[in-house]
CSV table of C-alpha atoms and ligand atoms in Angstrom, one decimal:
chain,number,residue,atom,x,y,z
O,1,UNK,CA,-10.0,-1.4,3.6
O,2,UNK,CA,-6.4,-2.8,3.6
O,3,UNK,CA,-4.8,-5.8,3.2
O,4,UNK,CA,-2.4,-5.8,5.7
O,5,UNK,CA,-3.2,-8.0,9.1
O,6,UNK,CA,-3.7,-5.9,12.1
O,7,UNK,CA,-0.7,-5.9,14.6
O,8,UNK,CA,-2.2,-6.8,18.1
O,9,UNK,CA,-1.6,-5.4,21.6
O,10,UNK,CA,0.4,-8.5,22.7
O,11,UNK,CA,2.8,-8.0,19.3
O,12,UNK,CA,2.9,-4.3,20.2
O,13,UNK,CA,3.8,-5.1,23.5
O,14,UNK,CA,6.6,-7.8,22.8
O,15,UNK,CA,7.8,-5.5,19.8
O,16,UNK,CA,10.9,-3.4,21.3
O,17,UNK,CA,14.0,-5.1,22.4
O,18,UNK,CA,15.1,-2.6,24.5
O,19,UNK,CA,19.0,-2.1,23.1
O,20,UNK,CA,19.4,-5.7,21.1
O,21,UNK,CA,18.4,-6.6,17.1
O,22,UNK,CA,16.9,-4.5,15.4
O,23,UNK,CA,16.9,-2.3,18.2
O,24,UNK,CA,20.7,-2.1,18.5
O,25,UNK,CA,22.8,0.8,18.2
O,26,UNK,CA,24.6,-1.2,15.4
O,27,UNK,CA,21.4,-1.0,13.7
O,28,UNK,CA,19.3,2.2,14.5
O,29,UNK,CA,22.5,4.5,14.2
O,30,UNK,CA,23.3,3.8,10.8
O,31,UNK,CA,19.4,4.0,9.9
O,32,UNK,CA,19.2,7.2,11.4
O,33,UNK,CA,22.4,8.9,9.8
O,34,UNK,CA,20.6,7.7,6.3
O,35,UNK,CA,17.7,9.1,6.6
O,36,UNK,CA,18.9,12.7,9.0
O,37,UNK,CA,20.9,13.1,5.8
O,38,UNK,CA,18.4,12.3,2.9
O,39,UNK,CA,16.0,14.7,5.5
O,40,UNK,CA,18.4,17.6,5.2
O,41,UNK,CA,16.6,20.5,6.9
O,42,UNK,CA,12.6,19.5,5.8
O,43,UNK,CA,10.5,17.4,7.4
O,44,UNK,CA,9.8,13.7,7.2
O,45,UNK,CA,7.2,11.5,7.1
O,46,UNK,CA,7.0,7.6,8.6
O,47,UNK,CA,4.9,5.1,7.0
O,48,UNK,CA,4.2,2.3,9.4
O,49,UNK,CA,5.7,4.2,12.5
O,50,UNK,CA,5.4,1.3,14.6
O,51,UNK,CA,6.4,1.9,18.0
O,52,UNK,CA,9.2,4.6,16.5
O,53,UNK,CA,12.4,3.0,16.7
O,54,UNK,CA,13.6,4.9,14.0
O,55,UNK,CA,11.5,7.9,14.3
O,56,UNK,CA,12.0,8.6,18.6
O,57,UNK,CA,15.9,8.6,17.4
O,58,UNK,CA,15.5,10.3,14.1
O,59,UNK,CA,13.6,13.2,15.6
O,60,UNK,CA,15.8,13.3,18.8
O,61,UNK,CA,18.1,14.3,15.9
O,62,UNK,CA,16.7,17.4,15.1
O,63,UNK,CA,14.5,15.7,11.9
O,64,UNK,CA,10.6,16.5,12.6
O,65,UNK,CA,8.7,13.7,11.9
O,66,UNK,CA,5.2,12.1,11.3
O,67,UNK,CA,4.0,8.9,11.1
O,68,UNK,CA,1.2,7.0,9.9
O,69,UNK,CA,0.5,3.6,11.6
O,70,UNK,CA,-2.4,1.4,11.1
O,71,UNK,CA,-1.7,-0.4,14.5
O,72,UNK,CA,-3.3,1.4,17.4
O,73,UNK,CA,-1.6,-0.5,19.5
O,74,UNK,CA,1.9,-0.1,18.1
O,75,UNK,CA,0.9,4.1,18.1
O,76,UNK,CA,0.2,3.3,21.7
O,77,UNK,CA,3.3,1.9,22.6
O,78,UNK,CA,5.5,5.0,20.5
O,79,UNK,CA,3.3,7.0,22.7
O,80,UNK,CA,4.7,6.2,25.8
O,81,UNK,CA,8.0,7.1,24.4
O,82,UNK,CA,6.9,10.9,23.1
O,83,UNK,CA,4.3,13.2,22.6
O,84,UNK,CA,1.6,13.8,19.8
O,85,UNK,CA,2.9,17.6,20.0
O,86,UNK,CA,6.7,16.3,19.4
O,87,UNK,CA,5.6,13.2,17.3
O,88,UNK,CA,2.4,13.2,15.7
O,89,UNK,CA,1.0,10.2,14.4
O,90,UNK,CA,-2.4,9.2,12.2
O,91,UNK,CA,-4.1,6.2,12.2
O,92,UNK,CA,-4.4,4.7,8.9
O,93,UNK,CA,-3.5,3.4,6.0
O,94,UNK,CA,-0.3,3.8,4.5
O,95,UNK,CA,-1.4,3.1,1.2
O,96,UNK,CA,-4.1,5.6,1.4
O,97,UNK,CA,-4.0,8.0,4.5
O,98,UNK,CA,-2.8,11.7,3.9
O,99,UNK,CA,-1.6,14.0,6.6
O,100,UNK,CA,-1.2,17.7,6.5
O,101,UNK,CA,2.5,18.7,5.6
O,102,UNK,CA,5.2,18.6,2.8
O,103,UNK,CA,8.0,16.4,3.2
O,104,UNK,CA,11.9,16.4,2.3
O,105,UNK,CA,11.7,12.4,3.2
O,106,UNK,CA,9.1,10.1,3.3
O,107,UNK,CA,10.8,6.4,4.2
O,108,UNK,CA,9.2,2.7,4.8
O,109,UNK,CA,11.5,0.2,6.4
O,110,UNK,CA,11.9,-3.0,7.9
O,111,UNK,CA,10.0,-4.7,5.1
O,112,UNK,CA,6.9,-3.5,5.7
O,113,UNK,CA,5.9,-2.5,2.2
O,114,UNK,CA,5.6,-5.8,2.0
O,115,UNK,CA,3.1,-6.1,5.0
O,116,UNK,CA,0.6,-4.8,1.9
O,117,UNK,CA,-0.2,-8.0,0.5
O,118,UNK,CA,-1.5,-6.7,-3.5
O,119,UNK,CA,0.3,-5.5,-6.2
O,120,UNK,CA,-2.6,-2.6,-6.5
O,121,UNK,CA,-2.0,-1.4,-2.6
O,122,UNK,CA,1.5,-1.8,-2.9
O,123,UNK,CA,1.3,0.7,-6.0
O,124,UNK,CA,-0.9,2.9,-4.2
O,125,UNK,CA,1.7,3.2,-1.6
O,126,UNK,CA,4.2,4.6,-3.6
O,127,UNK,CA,1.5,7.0,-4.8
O,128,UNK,CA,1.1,8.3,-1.4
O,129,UNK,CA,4.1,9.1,-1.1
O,130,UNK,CA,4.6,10.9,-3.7
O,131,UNK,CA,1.7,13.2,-2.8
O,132,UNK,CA,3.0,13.6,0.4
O,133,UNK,CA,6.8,14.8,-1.2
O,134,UNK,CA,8.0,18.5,-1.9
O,135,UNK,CA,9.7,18.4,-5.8
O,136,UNK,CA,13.0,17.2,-5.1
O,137,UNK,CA,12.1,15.2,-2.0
O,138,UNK,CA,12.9,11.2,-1.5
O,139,UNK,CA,11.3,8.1,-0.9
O,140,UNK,CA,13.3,5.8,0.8
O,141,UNK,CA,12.0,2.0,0.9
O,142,UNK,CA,14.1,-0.9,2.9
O,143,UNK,CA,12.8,-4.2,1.8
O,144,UNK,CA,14.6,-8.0,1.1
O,145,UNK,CA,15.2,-9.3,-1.8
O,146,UNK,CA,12.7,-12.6,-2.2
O,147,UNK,CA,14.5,-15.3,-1.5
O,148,UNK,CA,14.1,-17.6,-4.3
O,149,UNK,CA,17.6,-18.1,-5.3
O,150,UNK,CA,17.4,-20.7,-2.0
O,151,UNK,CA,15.0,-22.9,-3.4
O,152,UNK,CA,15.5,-25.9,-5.2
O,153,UNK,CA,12.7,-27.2,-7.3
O,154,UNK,CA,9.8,-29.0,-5.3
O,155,UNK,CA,11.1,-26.8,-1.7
O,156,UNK,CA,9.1,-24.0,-0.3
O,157,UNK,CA,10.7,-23.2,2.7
O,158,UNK,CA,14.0,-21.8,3.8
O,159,UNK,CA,15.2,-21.2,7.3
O,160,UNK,CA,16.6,-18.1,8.2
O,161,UNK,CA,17.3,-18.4,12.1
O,162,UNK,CA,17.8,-22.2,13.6
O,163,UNK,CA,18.7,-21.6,17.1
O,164,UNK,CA,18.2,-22.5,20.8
O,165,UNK,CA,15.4,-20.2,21.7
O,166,UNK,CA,14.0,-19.3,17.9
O,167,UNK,CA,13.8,-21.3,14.8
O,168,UNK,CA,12.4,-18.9,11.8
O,169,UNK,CA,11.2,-19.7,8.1
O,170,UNK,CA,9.9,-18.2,5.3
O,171,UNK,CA,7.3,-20.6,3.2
O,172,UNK,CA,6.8,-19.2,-0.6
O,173,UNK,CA,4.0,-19.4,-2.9
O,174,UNK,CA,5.5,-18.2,-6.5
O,175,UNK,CA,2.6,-17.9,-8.3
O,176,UNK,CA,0.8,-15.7,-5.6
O,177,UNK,CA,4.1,-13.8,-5.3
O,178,UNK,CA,2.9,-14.7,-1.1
O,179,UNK,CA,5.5,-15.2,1.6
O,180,UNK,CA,4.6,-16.4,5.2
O,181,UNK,CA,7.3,-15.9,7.6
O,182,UNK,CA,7.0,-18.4,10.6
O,183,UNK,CA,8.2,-17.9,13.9
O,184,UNK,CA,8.7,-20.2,16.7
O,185,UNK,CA,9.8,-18.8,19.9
O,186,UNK,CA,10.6,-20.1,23.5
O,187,UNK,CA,10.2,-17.3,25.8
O,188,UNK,CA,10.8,-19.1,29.4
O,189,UNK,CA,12.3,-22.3,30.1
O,190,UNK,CA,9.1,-24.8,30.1
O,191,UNK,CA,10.1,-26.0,26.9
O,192,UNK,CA,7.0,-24.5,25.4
O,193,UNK,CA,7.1,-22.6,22.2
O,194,UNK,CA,4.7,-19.3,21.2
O,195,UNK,CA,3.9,-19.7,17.2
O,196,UNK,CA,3.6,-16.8,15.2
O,197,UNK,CA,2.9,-16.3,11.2
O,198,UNK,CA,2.8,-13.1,8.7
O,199,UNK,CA,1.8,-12.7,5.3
O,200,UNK,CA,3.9,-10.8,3.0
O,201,UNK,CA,3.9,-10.0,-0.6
O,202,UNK,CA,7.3,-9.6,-2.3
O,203,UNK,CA,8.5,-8.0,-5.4
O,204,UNK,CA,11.6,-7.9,-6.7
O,205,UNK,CA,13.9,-4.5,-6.7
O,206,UNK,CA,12.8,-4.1,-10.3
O,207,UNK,CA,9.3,-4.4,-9.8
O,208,UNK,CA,9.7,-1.6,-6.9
O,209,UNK,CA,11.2,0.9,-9.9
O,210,UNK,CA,8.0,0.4,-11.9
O,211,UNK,CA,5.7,1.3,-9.1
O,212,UNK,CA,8.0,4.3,-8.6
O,213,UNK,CA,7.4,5.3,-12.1
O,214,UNK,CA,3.8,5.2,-11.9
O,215,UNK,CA,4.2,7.2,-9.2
O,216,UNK,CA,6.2,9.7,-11.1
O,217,UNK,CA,9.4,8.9,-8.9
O,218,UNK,CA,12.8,8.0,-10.1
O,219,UNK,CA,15.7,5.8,-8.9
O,220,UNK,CA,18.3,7.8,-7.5
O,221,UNK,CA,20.2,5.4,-5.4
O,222,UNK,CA,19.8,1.0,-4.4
O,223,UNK,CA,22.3,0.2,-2.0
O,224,UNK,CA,22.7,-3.0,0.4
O,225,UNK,CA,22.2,-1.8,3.7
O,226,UNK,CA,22.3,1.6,6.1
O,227,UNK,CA,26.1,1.8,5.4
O,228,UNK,CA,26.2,2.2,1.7
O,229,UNK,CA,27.3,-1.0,1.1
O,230,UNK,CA,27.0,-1.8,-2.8
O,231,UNK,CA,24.0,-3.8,-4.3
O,232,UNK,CA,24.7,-6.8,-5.6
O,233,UNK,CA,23.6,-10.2,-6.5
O,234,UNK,CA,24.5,-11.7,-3.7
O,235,UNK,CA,22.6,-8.9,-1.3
O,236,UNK,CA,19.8,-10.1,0.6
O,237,UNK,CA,18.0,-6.7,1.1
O,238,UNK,CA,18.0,-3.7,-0.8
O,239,UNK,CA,17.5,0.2,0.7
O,240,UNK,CA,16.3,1.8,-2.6
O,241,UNK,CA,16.2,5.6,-2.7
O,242,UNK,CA,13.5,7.4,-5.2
O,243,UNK,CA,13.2,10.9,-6.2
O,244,UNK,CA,10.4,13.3,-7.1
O,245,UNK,CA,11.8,15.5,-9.8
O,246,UNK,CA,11.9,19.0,-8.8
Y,1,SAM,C1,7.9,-4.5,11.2
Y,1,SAM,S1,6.9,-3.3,11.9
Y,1,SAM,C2,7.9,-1.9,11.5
Y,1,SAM,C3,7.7,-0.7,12.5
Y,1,SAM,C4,8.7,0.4,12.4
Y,1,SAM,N1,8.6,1.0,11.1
Y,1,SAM,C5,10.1,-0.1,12.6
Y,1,SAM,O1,10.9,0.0,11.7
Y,1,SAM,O2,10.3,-0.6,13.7
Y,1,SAM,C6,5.6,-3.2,10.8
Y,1,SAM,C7,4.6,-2.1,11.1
Y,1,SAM,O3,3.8,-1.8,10.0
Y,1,SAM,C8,2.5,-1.5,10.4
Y,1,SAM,N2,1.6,-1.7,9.2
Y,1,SAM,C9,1.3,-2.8,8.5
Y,1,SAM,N3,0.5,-2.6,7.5
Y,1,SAM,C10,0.3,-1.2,7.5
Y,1,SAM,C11,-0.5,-0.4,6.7
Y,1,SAM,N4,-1.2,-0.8,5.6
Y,1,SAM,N5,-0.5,1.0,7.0
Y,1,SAM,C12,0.2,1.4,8.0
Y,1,SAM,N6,0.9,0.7,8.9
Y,1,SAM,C13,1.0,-0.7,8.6
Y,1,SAM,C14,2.2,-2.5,11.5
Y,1,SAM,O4,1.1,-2.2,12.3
Y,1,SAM,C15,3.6,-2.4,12.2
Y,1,SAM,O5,3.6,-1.4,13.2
């Protein structure tokens, strides 16, 4: 039983933005060249496919991929894109669920580790893919860094999108190590706005190397985005590349 909240068939449906965010070419392109190269010439596994905006490209590539997804409805919407022969995908856990195969790459972006809201699950995660990687393959995890370096004592929210048609916030419990990101969005011009909330857990880059070591994975690489960009203090995410030793 996970922790994660269940993505519905109304987010699956309002999920791709056909060729804007996340679903630009300024975005997917250099996501793809990352992980075509980290694939090499094996096979690589998707945790938390969603409806494959990385992995329809990534495999249109030449990479052969899998995915697990614990959204049916998400699954539903990838398979509208591709087929279960070209692109199969399991239902399940990502913290738990194996498929059949060895892979160069397994990768988890877009925050979603995060969508695993304990410590122990989180943990577990890395454990799976480990399992799932041939000696010398990677793990490759895209996640922010928490952002508590914006909060003043006494504060527990900070904005991250104030505009016309969206205003976005994250609210942060400390102690529970809990982030909800709120989202208010006007979709037509009724002046009505559609609420929506997740849970996240986050933990810092640091505490992402630890559950790599229990895993029996090392750090080979932290950068600040899909262009290589060095990691520093001032980066607001992190894509941190693992290793299991050949
Ligand atoms: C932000 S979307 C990312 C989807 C895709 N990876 C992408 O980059 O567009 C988060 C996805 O994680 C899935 N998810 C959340 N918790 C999960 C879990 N425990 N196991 C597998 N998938 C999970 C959700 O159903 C959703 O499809």
């Amino acid at each position: 039983m996970t922790s994660s909240e269940l993505w519905s068939r109304e987010a699956a449906e309002r999920y791709d933005t056909e060729e804007t965010g996340m679903f630009s070419a300024a975005v997917v392109g250099p996501t793809v060249d990352f992980l075509a190269e980290l694939a090499g010439d094996g096979p690589a596994l998707e945790f938390a496919i969603g409806t494959g905006r990385v992995a329809v490209p990534l495999r249109r590539r030449g990479v052969p991929v899998t995915g697990i997804e614990l959204s049916e409805h998400m699954a539903a919407v990838l398979r509208r894109k591709v087929d279960e022969e070209t692109l199969p995908v399991t239902i399940g856990d990502m913290a738990t669920t194996v498929v059949p195969g060895a892979f160069t790459l397994v990768y988890l972006v877009y925050n979603t580790i995060s969508n695993l809201l304990t410590q122990d699950e989180q943990v577990e995660c890395f454990r799976n893919a480990a399992r799932h990687l041939l000696p010398g393959g990677r793990f490759v995890v895209e996640l922010g860094v928490p952002p508590l370096r914006f909060l003043p004592p006494g504060q527990t929210a900070v904005p991250f999108d104030v505009s016309e048609r969206h205003l976005g916030f994250d609210t942060v419990d400390p102690v529970a190590q809990l982030l909800v990101s709120h989202h208010f969005t006007r979709d037509g011009d009724d002046g009505r706005y559609r609420r929506e909330a997740s849970r996240h857990r986050y933990a810092w880059p640091a505490e992402l190397d630890l559950m790599a070591r229990l895993a029996g994975l090392e750090l080979e690489r932290r950068v600040a985005d899909w262009d290589g960009t060095p990691f520093t203090q001032d980066s607001g995410k992190h894509i941190s590349v693992w290793h299991k030793p050949a």
